[in-house]
Coordinates of C-alpha atoms in Angstrom, one line a residue:
M1 CA 0.0 0.0 0.0
N2 CA 1.6 3.3 -1.1
R3 CA 1.7 6.5 1.0
K4 CA -1.4 8.0 -0.6
N5 CA -3.4 4.9 0.0
K6 CA -2.3 4.6 3.6
M7 CA -3.2 8.3 4.3
Y8 CA -6.7 7.8 2.8
H9 CA -7.2 4.6 4.8
F10 CA -6.1 6.4 8.0
L11 CA -8.3 9.4 7.5
N12 CA -11.3 7.3 6.5
T13 CA -10.9 5.1 9.6
K14 CA -10.6 8.1 11.9
K15 CA -13.6 9.7 10.3
N16 CA -15.8 6.6 10.8
V17 CA -14.7 6.1 14.4
F18 CA -15.3 9.8 15.2
Y19 CA -18.8 9.6 13.6
N20 CA -19.8 6.4 15.4
L21 CA -18.5 7.6 18.8
S22 CA -20.3 11.0 18.3
M23 CA -23.6 9.2 17.4
T24 CA -23.2 7.0 20.5
L25 CA -22.6 10.0 22.8
M26 CA -25.4 12.0 21.3
M27 CA -27.9 9.0 21.6
L28 CA -26.8 8.5 25.3
L29 CA -27.4 12.2 26.1
L30 CA -30.7 12.3 24.3
V31 CA -32.1 9.1 25.9
S32 CA -30.8 10.1 29.3
G33 CA -32.3 13.6 28.9
I34 CA -35.7 12.2 27.9
G35 CA -35.4 9.6 30.7
S36 CA -34.9 12.4 33.2
L37 CA -38.0 14.1 32.0
F38 CA -40.0 10.9 32.3
Y39 CA -38.6 10.4 35.8
R40 CA -39.8 13.8 36.9
M41 CA -43.2 13.1 35.4
G42 CA -43.4 10.1 37.7
L43 CA -43.2 7.4 35.1
D44 CA -41.9 4.0 36.3
D45 CA -38.4 2.4 35.7
A46 CA -39.8 0.1 33.0
T47 CA -40.7 3.0 30.8
I48 CA -37.2 4.4 31.1
I49 CA -35.6 1.0 30.4
L50 CA -37.7 0.7 27.3
L51 CA -36.5 4.1 26.2
Y52 CA -32.9 3.0 26.5
L53 CA -33.7 -0.2 24.5
L54 CA -35.2 2.0 21.8
G55 CA -32.1 4.1 21.8
V56 CA -29.8 1.1 21.2
M57 CA -31.9 -0.1 18.3
I58 CA -31.8 3.4 16.7
L59 CA -28.0 3.5 17.3
A60 CA -27.6 0.1 15.6
I61 CA -29.1 1.6 12.5
L62 CA -27.0 4.8 12.6
T63 CA -23.6 3.2 13.3
S64 CA -21.4 0.7 11.4
H65 CA -20.3 -1.8 14.0
R66 CA -21.9 -3.6 16.9
L67 CA -19.1 -2.5 19.2
Y68 CA -20.9 0.8 19.6
C69 CA -24.1 -0.9 20.7
V70 CA -22.1 -2.8 23.3
I71 CA -20.6 0.5 24.6
F72 CA -24.1 2.0 24.6
S73 CA -25.5 -0.9 26.5
I74 CA -22.8 -0.8 29.2
V75 CA -23.0 3.0 29.6
S76 CA -26.8 2.8 29.6
V77 CA -26.8 0.5 32.6
L78 CA -24.4 2.8 34.4
S79 CA -26.4 5.9 33.5
F80 CA -29.7 4.2 34.6
N81 CA -28.0 3.3 38.0
Y82 CA -26.6 6.8 38.4
L83 CA -29.6 8.8 37.4
F84 CA -32.7 6.8 38.3
T85 CA -32.0 4.4 41.2
Y86 CA -31.7 5.2 44.9
P87 CA -29.3 6.6 46.0
Q88 CA -29.2 8.9 43.0
F89 CA -26.1 10.3 41.5
T90 CA -23.9 7.4 42.7
F91 CA -23.0 4.1 41.2
Q92 CA -24.0 2.2 44.4
A93 CA -27.1 -0.1 44.4
Y94 CA -28.4 -1.0 47.8
N95 CA -31.4 -3.0 46.5
K96 CA -30.6 -6.5 45.4
N97 CA -33.4 -6.3 42.9
H98 CA -31.5 -3.6 41.1
I99 CA -28.6 -5.9 40.4
A100 CA -30.9 -8.3 38.6
T101 CA -32.5 -5.4 36.8
F102 CA -29.2 -4.2 35.6
L103 CA -28.1 -7.6 34.3
I104 CA -31.4 -8.1 32.5
F105 CA -31.3 -4.6 31.2
F106 CA -27.8 -5.1 29.7
A107 CA -28.7 -8.5 28.1
A108 CA -31.9 -7.0 26.6
S109 CA -30.1 -4.0 25.3
F110 CA -27.3 -6.1 23.8
L111 CA -29.8 -8.4 22.1
A112 CA -31.9 -5.6 20.8
G113 CA -28.9 -4.0 19.2
A114 CA -27.7 -7.2 17.7
L115 CA -31.2 -7.9 16.2
A116 CA -31.4 -4.3 14.8
I117 CA -27.9 -4.7 13.2
Q118 CA -29.0 -8.1 11.7
L119 CA -32.1 -6.5 10.2
K120 CA -30.1 -3.6 8.9
N121 CA -27.6 -5.9 7.2
H122 CA -30.4 -8.0 5.6
A123 CA -32.0 -4.8 4.3
R124 CA -28.7 -3.6 2.9
M125 CA -28.1 -6.9 1.2
Y126 CA -31.5 -6.9 -0.5
S127 CA -31.0 -3.4 -1.6
Q128 CA -27.6 -4.1 -3.0
D129 CA -28.9 -7.2 -4.8
A130 CA -31.7 -5.2 -6.4
Y131 CA -29.3 -2.4 -7.4
S132 CA -26.8 -4.9 -8.8
A133 CA -29.4 -6.6 -10.9
Q134 CA -30.6 -3.3 -12.3
V135 CA -27.1 -2.1 -13.2
L136 CA -26.3 -5.4 -14.9
F137 CA -29.6 -5.4 -16.8
N138 CA -29.1 -1.8 -18.0
T139 CA -25.5 -2.8 -19.0
S140 CA -26.7 -5.8 -20.9
Q141 CA -29.4 -3.8 -22.7
Q142 CA -26.9 -1.1 -23.8
L143 CA -24.3 -3.7 -24.9
S144 CA -26.8 -5.5 -27.0
K145 CA -27.2 -2.4 -29.1
A146 CA -23.4 -2.2 -29.9
K147 CA -22.5 -3.0 -33.5
D148 CA -18.7 -3.3 -33.1
A149 CA -16.0 -3.6 -30.5
S150 CA -15.5 0.2 -30.2
Q151 CA -19.1 0.7 -29.3
V152 CA -18.8 -2.1 -26.7
F153 CA -15.8 -0.4 -25.1
S154 CA -17.5 3.0 -25.1
C155 CA -20.6 1.6 -23.5
T156 CA -18.5 -0.2 -20.9
A157 CA -16.7 3.0 -20.0
V158 CA -20.1 4.8 -19.7
Q159 CA -21.5 2.2 -17.3
L160 CA -18.3 2.1 -15.2
H161 CA -18.4 5.9 -15.0
K162 CA -22.1 5.8 -13.8
L163 CA -21.1 3.2 -11.1
M164 CA -17.9 4.8 -9.8
N165 CA -18.5 8.5 -10.7
T166 CA -14.9 8.9 -11.8
G167 CA -12.8 8.9 -14.9
I168 CA -12.5 5.7 -16.9
I169 CA -9.8 4.6 -19.3
I170 CA -9.9 1.5 -21.4
Y171 CA -7.1 -0.1 -23.4
P172 CA -8.4 -2.4 -26.2
I173 CA -6.2 -5.4 -27.0
Q174 CA -5.7 -6.7 -30.5
D175 CA -3.3 -9.6 -31.3
G176 CA -1.8 -9.3 -27.8
N177 CA -1.0 -5.7 -28.1
L178 CA -2.4 -2.6 -26.5
Q179 CA -4.4 -0.3 -28.8
P180 CA -5.0 3.5 -28.4
S181 CA -7.0 4.1 -25.2
I182 CA -10.7 5.0 -24.9
T183 CA -11.6 7.4 -22.1
Y184 CA -14.8 8.6 -20.5
G185 CA -15.2 11.3 -17.9
T186 CA -12.4 13.5 -16.6
I187 CA -9.0 11.7 -16.6
S188 CA -6.2 13.4 -14.9
Q189 CA -2.7 13.4 -16.3
D190 CA -1.7 11.1 -13.4
M191 CA -3.4 8.2 -15.2
L192 CA -1.2 8.7 -18.2
Y193 CA 2.1 8.7 -16.5
K194 CA 4.7 6.0 -17.1
N195 CA 4.1 4.4 -13.7
E196 CA 0.5 3.8 -14.6
K197 CA 1.5 2.4 -18.0
N198 CA 3.7 -0.1 -16.2
V199 CA 0.8 -1.3 -14.2
V200 CA -1.2 -1.7 -17.4
D201 CA 1.7 -3.7 -18.9
K202 CA 1.6 -5.8 -15.7
V203 CA -2.1 -6.6 -16.2
L204 CA -1.4 -7.4 -19.8
K205 CA 1.3 -9.9 -18.9
K206 CA -0.9 -11.6 -16.2
G207 CA -3.8 -11.8 -18.7
A208 CA -7.1 -13.1 -17.5
Y209 CA -5.8 -14.0 -14.1
A210 CA -4.8 -10.5 -13.2
G211 CA -7.9 -9.7 -11.1
L212 CA -8.1 -6.1 -9.7
I213 CA -4.7 -4.6 -9.6
A214 CA -4.1 -1.2 -7.8
S215 CA -1.8 1.5 -8.9
E216 CA -0.8 4.8 -7.3
H217 CA -3.8 6.6 -8.8
G218 CA -6.3 3.9 -9.8
V219 CA -7.2 0.3 -10.3
Y220 CA -7.0 -1.9 -13.4
A221 CA -8.8 -5.1 -14.4
P222 CA -8.8 -7.2 -17.5
I223 CA -11.8 -7.5 -19.8
H224 CA -11.8 -11.2 -20.6
M225 CA -13.9 -14.3 -21.1
D226 CA -12.4 -17.8 -20.8
D227 CA -9.2 -17.6 -22.9
S228 CA -10.2 -14.5 -24.9
Y229 CA -8.6 -11.3 -23.7
F230 CA -10.2 -8.1 -25.1
G231 CA -8.9 -5.2 -23.1
I232 CA -7.9 -3.5 -19.8
A233 CA -10.2 -1.2 -17.9
G234 CA -8.7 1.5 -15.6
I235 CA -10.7 3.4 -13.0
E236 CA -9.2 6.5 -11.4
I237 CA -10.0 5.7 -7.8
L238 CA -8.0 4.3 -4.9
K239 CA -8.6 0.6 -4.2
E240 CA -9.4 1.4 -0.6
Q241 CA -12.3 3.5 -1.8
I242 CA -13.9 0.5 -3.6
D243 CA -15.9 -1.8 -1.3
S244 CA -16.5 -5.4 -2.0
F245 CA -20.0 -4.7 -3.4
E246 CA -18.8 -2.2 -5.9
E247 CA -15.9 -4.4 -6.9
N248 CA -18.3 -7.3 -7.6
I249 CA -20.5 -5.1 -9.8
L250 CA -17.4 -3.6 -11.5
L251 CA -16.1 -7.1 -12.4
S252 CA -19.6 -8.2 -13.5
I253 CA -19.9 -5.2 -15.9
L254 CA -16.5 -6.2 -17.3
G255 CA -17.8 -9.8 -17.7
E256 CA -20.9 -8.5 -19.6
S257 CA -18.6 -6.5 -21.8
A258 CA -16.4 -9.5 -22.5
M259 CA -19.4 -11.6 -23.4
A260 CA -20.6 -9.0 -25.8
L261 CA -17.1 -8.8 -27.4
K262 CA -17.0 -12.6 -27.6
N263 CA -20.4 -12.7 -29.3
L264 CA -19.3 -10.1 -31.8
K265 CA -16.1 -12.0 -32.5
I266 CA -18.1 -15.2 -33.1
L267 CA -20.5 -13.4 -35.3
K268 CA -17.7 -11.9 -37.4
E269 CA -16.0 -15.4 -37.7
K270 CA -19.3 -16.8 -38.9
E271 CA -19.8 -14.1 -41.5
E272 CA -16.2 -14.5 -42.7
A273 CA -16.8 -18.3 -42.9
A274 CA -20.0 -17.7 -44.9
I275 CA -18.3 -15.4 -47.3
L276 CA -15.5 -17.9 -47.7
A277 CA -18.0 -20.7 -48.4
E278 CA -19.9 -18.5 -50.9
N279 CA -16.7 -17.6 -52.7
E280 CA -15.7 -21.3 -52.8
R281 CA -19.1 -22.2 -54.2
L282 CA -18.9 -19.5 -56.9
R283 CA -15.4 -20.7 -57.8
S284 CA -16.6 -24.3 -58.1
N285 CA -19.5 -23.2 -60.3
F286 CA -17.1 -21.2 -62.5
I287 CA -14.7 -24.1 -62.9
A288 CA -17.7 -26.4 -63.6
N289 CA -19.0 -24.1 -66.3
D290 CA -15.5 -23.8 -67.9
L291 CA -15.2 -27.6 -68.1
A292 CA -18.7 -27.9 -69.6

């Protein structure tokens, strides 16, 4: 991982941790504040406990890791003990029933958070599946209209740009050699430097087994199907900025592109074979007429 990638990863991690901790603290303050209001209104402890359970479920939706729900659950028990049990504003509990209440409170809070996270993950998976299917359907529809390889490469660049919202550069391959690039969106000069070309050459040498290879300024992947190798796609984005879901869609789009190019190649070979057969038939007829 180069220095630029490390810096992005560090800043992104710090940003996520700060956001999640901030949301945890804000939710604790909000729930404790509402709980204090309920306490002054004379509502019982069960109502306040349910309020904390609601808080941990909302927090599970807003944050990205269950660790923050665990932190919220532990601090919730301490806050409930400090604010709403006798003696107030201490962490002492004289009533034995309170110990059991705290343990059940913590277990219920932890389970509520875990269930909320599980539901959020399932909802995200269903949403991603639907989005992925829609993107691939649109890609397949657009590729089916392509009349030649250049149109397929252009369509592929457009679809990748829509997915990643960044510059795309595609190097077609013919007879094992790189052809002039096709770009879409804004491509910086960084993507045209020698170091980037060296990464493209590396993908070219590895062929269909290259996978997703990161460079200093982007990522590259082959456009291939079986043993047929059609091109190399470059995306001007750091690999750390591509999650596994986007990577899967990206590779699927390249797979659809390779299939379209393969079909065009087969169609061209059939047309050439038909022309050759027709020429051979005409030649045979011409020879037969001469002999007659």
